[in-house]
XYZ file of C-alpha atoms in Angstrom:
654
model
C 29.448 -4.795 122.526
C 31.982 -3.374 124.423
C 31.158 0.243 123.990
C 27.414 -0.619 124.597
C 28.654 -1.688 128.092
C 30.629 1.003 128.434
C 27.914 3.090 127.323
C 25.748 1.704 130.432
C 28.226 2.287 132.512
C 28.522 6.218 132.154
C 24.976 6.049 132.284
C 25.025 4.840 136.005
C 28.084 7.258 136.950
C 26.124 9.973 135.618
C 23.211 8.611 137.908
C 25.104 8.728 141.032
C 27.151 11.713 140.088
C 23.740 13.791 139.403
C 22.151 12.771 142.978
C 25.659 13.742 144.625
C 25.620 16.933 143.313
C 21.981 17.672 144.187
C 22.375 16.553 147.421
C 25.117 19.212 147.555
C 23.099 21.808 145.979
C 20.440 21.532 148.329
C 22.696 21.586 151.690
C 24.274 24.840 150.325
C 21.072 26.501 149.723
C 19.422 25.231 152.828
C 22.618 26.953 154.595
C 22.308 30.100 152.268
C 18.564 30.553 152.983
C 18.640 30.245 156.774
C 21.812 32.603 156.867
C 19.657 34.975 154.639
C 16.123 34.457 156.896
C 19.044 35.464 160.076
C 19.988 38.378 157.949
C 16.616 39.483 156.938
C 15.212 39.320 160.706
C 17.823 41.160 161.875
C 17.942 44.057 159.262
C 13.602 44.222 160.054
C 14.375 44.437 163.804
C 16.892 47.221 163.186
C 14.451 48.777 161.185
C 11.211 48.544 163.206
C 13.432 49.351 166.301
C 14.762 52.954 164.340
C 11.017 53.483 163.704
C 10.118 53.050 167.308
C 12.729 55.633 168.670
C 11.748 58.181 165.809
C 7.844 57.698 167.051
C 8.783 58.003 170.456
C 10.641 61.118 170.119
C 7.935 62.325 168.305
C 5.193 61.451 171.076
C 7.760 63.163 173.330
C 7.254 66.302 171.557
C 3.376 66.511 171.768
C 3.471 66.189 175.958
C 2.996 69.103 178.169
C 5.484 68.077 180.733
C 3.829 70.550 182.887
C 0.532 69.217 183.096
C 2.102 65.752 183.007
C 4.379 66.023 186.315
C 0.872 67.283 188.446
C -0.360 63.778 187.619
C 0.794 62.600 191.041
C -1.915 60.408 192.129
C -4.407 57.573 191.198
C -7.132 59.955 192.544
C -6.969 62.166 189.532
C -7.961 59.741 187.301
C -10.176 61.026 184.421
C -9.750 64.187 185.890
C -9.304 67.997 183.748
C -5.963 67.536 184.392
C -5.276 63.804 183.221
C -7.017 64.324 180.373
C -5.686 67.735 179.237
C -2.385 65.673 179.414
C -3.736 62.287 177.368
C -5.188 64.108 174.552
C -2.235 65.220 172.543
C -0.538 61.525 173.192
C -4.025 60.354 171.810
C -4.100 62.225 168.760
C -0.960 60.836 168.198
C -1.752 57.243 168.527
C -4.729 58.099 166.155
C -2.304 58.908 163.459
C -0.315 55.880 163.900
C -2.790 53.069 164.717
C 0.066 50.362 164.095
C 1.342 51.423 167.474
C -0.070 48.829 170.169
C 0.700 50.603 173.440
C 1.599 54.548 173.648
C 2.154 55.426 177.473
C 4.364 57.522 179.503
C 6.177 56.254 182.630
C 8.038 57.596 185.737
C 10.390 55.779 188.215
C 10.371 56.272 191.705
C 12.155 54.635 194.922
C 8.894 52.434 194.990
C 9.872 51.185 191.330
C 8.463 52.075 187.737
C 5.067 53.172 186.994
C 2.676 53.916 184.304
C 1.076 57.454 183.877
C -0.299 58.422 180.751
C -1.808 55.508 178.698
C -3.478 55.828 175.328
C -5.666 53.088 176.065
C -7.067 54.386 179.362
C -10.235 55.787 178.532
C -12.782 56.298 175.460
C -13.140 60.133 176.393
C -11.814 61.234 172.997
C -12.880 57.836 171.289
C -10.922 54.720 170.952
C -7.666 53.941 168.673
C -9.124 51.436 165.554
C -8.363 47.757 166.740
C -7.487 48.693 169.853
C -9.286 47.421 173.005
C -9.313 49.366 176.611
C -7.163 48.623 179.117
C -8.708 46.590 182.397
C -7.399 48.996 184.825
C -7.477 52.499 183.332
C -6.158 54.403 186.450
C -3.038 56.858 186.902
C 0.075 55.159 188.266
C -0.140 51.214 187.829
C 2.738 49.917 188.792
C 5.156 47.704 186.240
C 5.896 44.391 187.604
C 8.111 43.188 185.245
C 10.332 45.766 183.544
C 12.478 44.618 180.552
C 15.991 45.298 181.035
C 15.565 48.003 178.215
C 13.577 50.425 180.159
C 15.384 50.596 183.356
C 18.599 51.333 181.221
C 16.408 54.192 179.960
C 15.403 55.465 183.030
C 19.141 54.671 184.338
C 20.950 56.367 181.220
C 17.841 58.946 180.592
C 18.187 58.585 176.828
C 16.496 57.235 173.874
C 16.342 53.104 174.610
C 14.930 50.409 172.283
C 14.543 46.361 172.672
C 17.270 44.519 170.749
C 14.779 41.594 170.559
C 11.077 41.101 171.655
C 10.673 41.082 175.286
C 7.457 39.101 177.196
C 6.133 40.625 180.609
C 2.579 40.836 182.046
C 0.993 42.587 178.830
C 2.194 40.468 176.170
C 5.117 40.008 174.011
C 6.616 43.245 172.492
C 9.316 45.603 170.785
C 9.302 48.762 172.617
C 11.272 51.721 172.353
C 11.684 54.723 175.181
C 12.341 58.670 174.829
C 13.528 60.946 177.721
C 10.704 63.415 179.116
C 12.384 66.850 180.174
C 10.808 69.887 181.707
C 11.651 73.317 181.260
C 14.311 73.885 183.145
C 15.745 70.419 181.976
C 15.054 68.204 184.040
C 14.203 64.561 183.591
C 10.840 63.365 184.693
C 10.660 60.173 182.932
C 9.868 58.050 179.712
C 7.527 57.915 176.750
C 6.954 54.319 175.593
C 5.996 53.008 172.303
C 5.396 49.292 171.839
C 4.294 47.217 169.031
C 2.955 43.828 169.627
C 4.726 40.397 168.304
C 2.463 39.330 165.970
C 2.776 42.581 164.211
C 6.447 42.591 163.803
C 6.363 38.897 162.762
C 3.691 39.909 159.893
C 6.669 42.451 158.708
C 8.549 39.298 158.565
C 6.063 37.634 156.512
C 7.445 38.627 153.353
C 11.196 37.636 154.502
C 9.573 33.781 154.948
C 7.898 33.848 151.821
C 11.590 35.311 150.158
C 12.779 32.177 151.864
C 10.343 29.708 150.642
C 10.787 30.655 147.145
C 14.552 30.807 147.722
C 13.985 26.849 149.156
C 11.659 25.923 146.023
C 13.943 27.762 143.237
C 17.051 25.645 144.942
C 15.069 22.510 144.901
C 13.994 23.148 141.449
C 17.533 24.154 140.662
C 19.107 20.907 142.002
C 16.807 19.269 140.076
C 17.898 20.800 136.748
C 21.694 20.973 137.584
C 21.089 17.105 138.039
C 19.271 16.230 135.378
C 21.912 18.441 133.268
C 24.741 16.926 134.486
C 23.041 13.183 133.787
C 22.336 14.256 130.402
C 25.488 15.748 129.730
C 27.158 12.480 130.758
C 25.046 10.329 129.205
C 25.693 11.686 125.910
C 29.330 12.597 126.647
C 30.453 9.478 124.910
C 28.384 9.923 121.968
C 29.836 13.532 121.792
C 33.284 12.288 121.430
C 31.655 9.643 118.295
C 30.708 12.757 116.831
C 33.940 15.056 117.369
C 35.561 12.862 115.067
C 33.163 13.460 112.359
C 33.578 16.803 113.116
C 37.719 16.467 112.601
C 36.735 14.797 109.156
C 34.585 18.052 108.815
C 37.363 20.081 109.828
C 39.730 18.680 107.182
C 37.054 19.793 104.513
C 36.476 22.883 105.961
C 40.316 23.482 106.211
C 40.182 22.402 102.634
C 37.739 25.226 101.321
C 39.547 27.915 103.153
C 42.943 26.906 101.126
C 40.361 26.887 97.839
C 39.027 30.576 99.558
C 42.895 31.696 99.681
C 43.267 31.016 96.303
C 40.420 32.751 94.948
C 41.323 35.544 97.455
C 44.865 35.799 96.203
C 46.305 35.375 99.410
C 49.114 33.382 100.664
C 50.967 32.315 104.490
C 54.208 32.857 104.936
C 57.178 32.476 108.075
C 60.815 33.898 108.476
C 63.055 32.222 110.448
C 65.284 35.141 111.599
C 68.357 32.757 112.659
C 68.875 31.074 109.451
C 66.902 33.735 107.214
C 65.150 31.294 105.400
C 61.419 31.873 103.948
C 58.734 29.271 104.255
C 55.349 29.589 102.083
C 52.614 27.671 100.247
C 52.499 26.717 96.659
C 50.026 29.274 96.357
C 52.357 32.023 96.741
C 53.777 31.141 92.522
C 50.715 30.808 91.715
C 49.644 34.039 92.916
C 52.283 35.833 91.012
C 51.931 33.960 87.781
C 54.250 31.101 88.460
C 53.442 27.354 87.949
C 52.000 26.125 91.263
C 53.958 24.331 93.831
C 52.383 21.462 96.068
C 53.045 22.001 99.945
C 55.110 23.946 101.452
C 58.725 25.654 100.424
C 61.423 26.753 102.113
C 64.404 28.930 100.381
C 67.093 31.613 101.438
C 65.051 34.767 102.035
C 66.970 37.095 99.938
C 67.234 34.827 96.869
C 63.560 35.229 97.270
C 63.465 38.499 97.957
C 65.843 39.706 94.906
C 64.247 37.344 92.180
C 60.369 38.242 92.857
C 59.918 41.642 94.522
C 60.489 44.924 92.848
C 64.476 46.092 93.173
C 63.063 49.796 94.747
C 61.610 47.804 97.452
C 63.827 45.694 98.445
C 65.384 47.774 100.681
C 62.042 48.365 102.430
C 61.861 44.843 103.047
C 65.270 45.043 104.698
C 64.007 47.664 107.290
C 61.192 45.895 108.282
C 63.109 42.630 108.793
C 66.013 44.844 110.645
C 62.940 46.366 112.979
C 61.636 42.600 113.807
C 65.610 41.626 114.853
C 65.562 44.570 116.839
C 62.114 43.697 119.167
C 62.061 41.830 122.149
C 61.953 38.063 121.580
C 59.771 37.456 124.669
C 57.102 39.583 123.074
C 54.893 39.940 120.378
C 55.393 42.023 117.400
C 53.032 43.395 114.746
C 53.695 44.923 111.601
C 52.038 45.617 108.236
C 53.210 47.105 104.570
C 53.140 47.467 101.101
C 55.321 46.525 98.270
C 55.827 45.735 94.856
C 56.709 41.814 93.170
C 57.229 41.220 89.487
C 54.976 39.199 87.980
C 55.455 36.199 85.727
C 53.997 37.969 82.226
C 56.502 41.199 82.924
C 53.847 43.461 84.968
C 54.230 44.674 88.175
C 51.821 43.676 91.240
C 51.252 44.974 94.260
C 51.372 43.149 97.914
C 49.585 43.872 101.216
C 51.788 42.305 104.141
C 50.877 41.654 107.709
C 53.456 40.394 109.831
C 53.393 39.077 113.512
C 56.569 37.526 115.524
C 56.185 34.496 117.160
C 58.483 33.836 120.094
C 60.969 30.841 120.858
C 58.469 29.506 123.490
C 55.743 29.138 121.347
C 54.899 26.666 118.719
C 52.613 26.984 115.342
C 51.509 24.273 113.300
C 50.586 24.769 109.872
C 49.043 22.291 107.543
C 49.914 19.639 109.840
C 53.845 19.932 109.707
C 54.845 23.427 109.636
C 56.464 24.226 113.032
C 58.017 27.611 114.216
C 60.479 26.237 116.981
C 62.645 29.401 116.464
C 62.099 33.239 116.581
C 59.942 33.399 113.567
C 57.980 36.076 111.639
C 54.794 34.519 110.691
C 52.288 36.397 108.027
C 50.039 36.704 105.007
C 50.450 37.995 101.648
C 47.495 39.858 99.633
C 47.511 40.510 96.063
C 46.257 43.864 96.098
C 47.308 44.927 92.205
C 43.931 45.098 90.942
C 42.522 47.624 94.205
C 45.844 49.775 93.163
C 44.676 49.702 89.709
C 41.152 51.007 90.788
C 42.854 53.585 93.297
C 44.817 54.856 90.354
C 42.174 54.984 88.046
C 40.390 56.930 90.513
C 43.023 59.286 91.167
C 42.800 59.709 87.341
C 39.503 60.922 87.566
C 39.698 63.061 90.632
C 42.254 64.966 88.675
C 40.027 64.864 85.222
C 36.971 66.289 87.662
C 39.406 69.075 89.139
C 40.490 70.244 85.927
C 36.649 70.507 84.916
C 35.347 72.508 87.708
C 38.586 74.752 87.095
C 37.375 74.926 83.656
C 33.615 75.486 84.468
C 35.358 78.337 87.089
C 37.006 80.010 84.134
C 33.830 79.969 82.098
C 31.615 81.409 84.782
C 33.931 84.254 85.416
C 34.591 84.870 81.584
C 30.930 85.107 81.611
C 30.578 87.307 84.951
C 32.951 89.572 82.689
C 30.731 89.238 79.837
C 27.626 90.175 81.782
C 29.884 93.166 83.261
C 30.728 94.333 79.870
C 27.308 94.227 78.325
C 25.347 95.867 81.893
C 28.127 98.780 80.992
C 27.313 98.846 77.313
C 23.542 98.874 78.528
C 24.398 101.727 81.088
C 25.964 103.595 78.371
C 23.367 103.659 75.843
C 21.328 105.034 78.930
C 23.941 107.867 79.298
C 23.934 108.907 75.951
C 20.173 109.639 76.134
C 21.291 111.900 79.276
C 24.364 113.651 77.660
C 21.014 114.831 75.441
C 19.235 115.686 77.301
C 21.982 117.704 79.404
C 23.208 119.090 76.175
C 20.001 120.181 75.001
C 19.845 123.268 76.574
C 23.054 124.626 76.509
C 23.283 124.150 72.799
C 19.800 126.096 72.409
C 21.721 128.890 74.477
C 24.874 129.043 72.361
C 22.756 128.867 69.131
C 20.539 131.741 70.205
C 23.736 133.759 71.092
C 24.864 133.145 67.953
C 21.748 134.310 65.963
C 21.627 137.238 68.071
C 24.958 138.352 66.794
C 24.141 137.828 63.335
C 20.563 139.710 63.904
C 22.440 142.449 65.303
C 25.039 142.409 63.237
C 22.524 142.579 59.730
C 20.111 145.333 61.648
C 23.058 148.175 62.776
C 25.788 147.138 59.625
C 27.938 147.035 62.510
C 28.953 145.053 65.638
C 28.369 146.156 69.461
C 31.681 145.274 71.124
C 29.863 144.836 74.768
C 26.952 143.109 72.982
C 29.650 140.440 71.547
C 31.696 139.826 74.983
C 28.064 139.177 76.620
C 26.893 136.780 74.171
C 30.357 135.010 73.996
C 30.620 134.877 77.692
C 27.157 132.884 77.434
C 27.963 130.748 74.461
C 31.289 130.171 76.474
C 29.565 129.355 80.193
C 27.178 126.544 78.556
C 30.290 125.321 76.456
C 32.051 124.838 79.611
C 28.923 123.506 81.311
C 29.184 120.905 78.571
C 32.449 119.888 79.150
C 31.995 119.349 82.373
C 29.125 116.859 81.695
C 31.332 115.105 79.453
C 34.214 114.840 82.262
C 31.277 113.276 84.732
C 30.220 111.025 82.106
C 34.222 109.736 81.092
C 35.014 109.588 85.107
C 31.933 107.233 85.544
C 32.513 104.892 83.141
C 36.627 105.113 83.963
C 36.824 101.290 85.220
C 37.906 101.390 89.060
C 41.372 98.970 89.160
C 41.436 99.598 93.070
C 39.380 100.017 95.848
C 39.344 103.295 97.781
C 38.044 105.183 100.538
C 35.307 107.606 99.039
C 32.203 109.696 100.338
C 28.898 108.486 99.331
C 26.792 111.036 99.134
C 29.228 112.695 96.809
C 29.076 109.636 94.988
C 25.026 109.631 94.812
C 25.233 113.235 94.467
C 27.203 113.054 91.198
C 25.105 110.282 90.043
C 21.697 111.971 90.364
C 23.219 114.962 88.337
C 23.404 112.832 85.659
C 20.279 111.802 85.550
C 18.040 114.745 87.029
C 17.424 116.162 83.117
C 15.884 112.875 82.264
C 13.830 112.401 85.315
C 12.973 116.074 84.852
C 12.108 115.902 81.511
C 9.456 113.207 82.153
C 8.199 115.520 85.403
C 9.882 113.001 87.998
C 10.788 114.895 91.727
C 14.132 113.018 93.101
C 14.667 113.729 96.610
C 18.068 113.237 98.566
C 18.869 113.364 102.131
C 21.651 112.034 104.555
C 24.945 112.433 106.199
C 28.134 111.995 104.543
C 29.802 108.338 105.024
C 33.178 107.083 103.368
C 33.494 103.475 102.917
C 36.173 101.452 101.284
C 35.088 100.396 97.352
C 34.728 101.300 93.710
C 32.784 104.585 93.473
C 31.994 104.464 89.924
C 30.613 100.895 90.016
C 28.318 101.634 93.331
C 27.349 105.447 91.446
C 26.232 102.496 88.152
C 24.390 100.866 90.978
C 22.504 104.171 92.265
C 21.659 104.685 88.235
C 20.429 101.119 87.751
C 17.926 101.634 90.547
C 16.712 105.057 89.750
C 16.421 104.597 86.419
C 14.160 101.457 87.137
C 12.130 102.968 89.164
C 11.577 106.269 86.283
C 10.561 103.662 83.811
C 8.379 102.370 85.665
C 6.844 105.895 87.075
C 6.668 107.033 83.676
C 5.152 103.166 82.308
C 2.635 103.864 85.166
C 1.538 107.333 84.562
C 1.381 107.925 88.652
C 0.423 110.749 89.740
C 3.274 113.642 91.219
C 5.968 110.986 90.328
C 8.771 111.137 93.133
C 12.081 109.085 94.035
C 13.558 109.363 97.663
C 17.129 108.389 98.520
C 18.431 108.341 101.866
C 21.778 107.909 104.011
C 21.769 106.619 107.463
C 23.783 104.202 109.697
C 21.820 101.432 110.733
C 23.679 99.270 113.944
C 26.640 101.075 113.001
C 26.372 100.113 108.878
C 25.902 102.916 106.041
C 22.333 102.193 104.856
C 21.311 103.505 101.543
C 17.554 103.263 100.658
C 15.729 104.510 97.506
C 12.020 104.206 97.512
C 9.595 105.393 94.763
C 6.007 105.630 95.030
C 5.454 104.038 91.438
C 2.858 101.374 93.004
C 5.529 98.309 94.030
C 6.970 95.089 92.364
C 4.558 92.577 90.954
C 4.246 89.371 93.166
C 5.476 87.149 90.238
C 8.547 89.195 89.545
C 9.786 89.152 93.034
C 11.609 86.613 93.489
C 13.385 87.062 89.994
C 14.342 90.879 90.148
C 18.115 89.876 90.753
C 18.389 87.067 88.135
C 20.100 88.037 84.813
C 18.259 88.936 81.763
C 15.403 88.847 83.702
C 13.181 92.123 82.868
C 9.608 93.209 83.403
C 9.493 96.009 80.646
C 7.508 95.491 77.488
C 9.466 94.552 74.851
C 6.380 94.653 72.750
C 6.975 98.760 72.021
C 10.678 98.307 71.313
C 11.957 99.422 74.916
C 12.778 96.046 76.430
C 15.938 96.428 79.087
C 18.961 93.467 79.038
C 17.932 92.410 82.243
C 21.348 93.383 84.030
C 20.840 96.210 85.942
C 19.621 94.560 88.803
C 21.868 91.555 88.610
C 25.154 93.530 88.313
C 23.869 95.548 90.977
C 23.792 92.564 93.319
C 27.059 91.630 92.124
C 28.467 95.023 92.712
C 27.397 95.290 96.026
C 28.102 91.811 97.390
C 30.917 90.432 95.756
C 33.074 93.689 95.265
C 32.152 95.831 98.237
C 30.874 93.135 100.774
C 27.513 94.343 101.011
C 24.085 93.351 100.741
C 21.053 94.611 98.788
C 17.456 93.398 99.193
C 14.146 94.785 97.665
C 10.496 95.304 99.505
C 7.366 96.702 98.493
C 6.066 99.637 101.198
C 2.949 101.327 100.705
C 2.656 103.035 97.686
C 5.906 101.583 96.104
C 9.025 99.618 95.999
C 12.205 100.411 98.247
C 15.714 98.825 98.022
C 17.757 98.902 100.843
C 21.599 99.092 100.504
C 23.614 97.909 103.203
C 27.498 98.156 103.672
C 30.199 96.291 105.838
C 32.955 98.815 105.521
C 32.568 102.306 106.887
C 34.723 104.961 107.999
C 33.417 108.311 109.397
C 34.473 111.802 108.193
C 36.219 113.701 110.591
């Protein structure tokens, strides 16, 4: 019953408070809207004044001052001079029809007189929505001149009204601009007027805004009043709800405790003055020891020596000293990791997060844990599983690195094997070339020896001169064969280090070795170019030339090309030595084109027993790109294939 009466009293008080608040809001809103309307009125008035001043100056610029000066009598009304002076002003008025009056005025000793007025005649037509004046004569006296026009005449400068002015013609807002003749003499003013109704029409938006603002304020006051009434009405009920929520909070605290236990997390604090550590009983359970109900306070170093790893006890000391050196009036944050001794004898890991609380603060934990001294507060998270996972991942990474190194080593061994196989294949080609090179000199030597035998048998004696000539021929052929052996031996000698060598000479040496086999198949080879010196392995580069030329030779022979030929050209392209090797063998098949530089890929017919190893072009690419830092590419041109070798290192012969 008491609660019900109290609840009803609260409802009455809430109603009166709501009424009072709504009244205050409406008063403030009314004052604000009035102030806003005043400021808006002043802003619109100032904007109109500036617009009228600009229009007055623009209108003054259209008037022929000399014609205007000649209009000195009412008898000149509608005269050619009058109309000629009025026409520019009339045209200006038609461009700005919102102007109510557009006129000129002069001042004499007798007063102020209107001279030109765009509404004085309809000779040029009429301004839209503007009627003609009752009296359109020249020099009509201004009976009630405003202070603004008098100021403009007195100061001979631009002037405008600061408020609406009422005279015999109505209520207007006016602006006046001075008229000067070519000699700089002041002769009068140009006046621009807008009527009161037009000015007020432009203020209508301000009035609408004020009305909308008042309506919004009224609605806002009603909402605030209702909201306050509603809030106060339910405040008492909210207090009852608060009690229920406190019970729920206690339940949530229990759930949080369980969550900390599941997450292996424990809270603790260290009193830096007493050097005592206080922690909840879950800390023991987290390390595998029997759990203790409530909070435990023990000497700090006794706890450290008993439960933390001996190698990390100095780390704890360092962080305690760091906290002691800090300013007690400021907060302190720290974090680190350490090891603890698990009950089963294993080593675990803790992640420690620390915060220092100054002595003027009070911290309540579990309803009975207070920090009334300079205290370090923190949490400890068991990260043993994470550390084990990290160690496992590190082992995996190390094993992966070993596997990668082993794979790289196998690839290198494979490349060395491919290079060796390629050399063996090239040596086979060279044996055939040696056979071609030696066949002719051996035949010549045999013929010389047979001639000696026949000469001796026929004559019964041997002519010394004939013997000497025959021996000389045989020795020359033997020397040629010896030089051929030296050339082949030099070609297959491994290049241990990069040296500077002449590209042209190396290409010519390769052509010399290949020429007999090419000539035997009726293939012409042409070489042109200037000497270029590069850094690399000359024997390996010669092998590249021979591989490509041998491929062209096989294609030309296989396809029975008419007038088969190979062209080798050495030049500089954008400053880099470039070798092109082209033939007229019909080009590379489109299906095989993407694979020509891959190992063990060959286009030769295996059914005829002359299949290639498929390593020539692959090893050529390896030598050019990896050993010499250049590039090699292939393309089909008109009539055949073309290989382009570009080297990055070069040096001209001097």
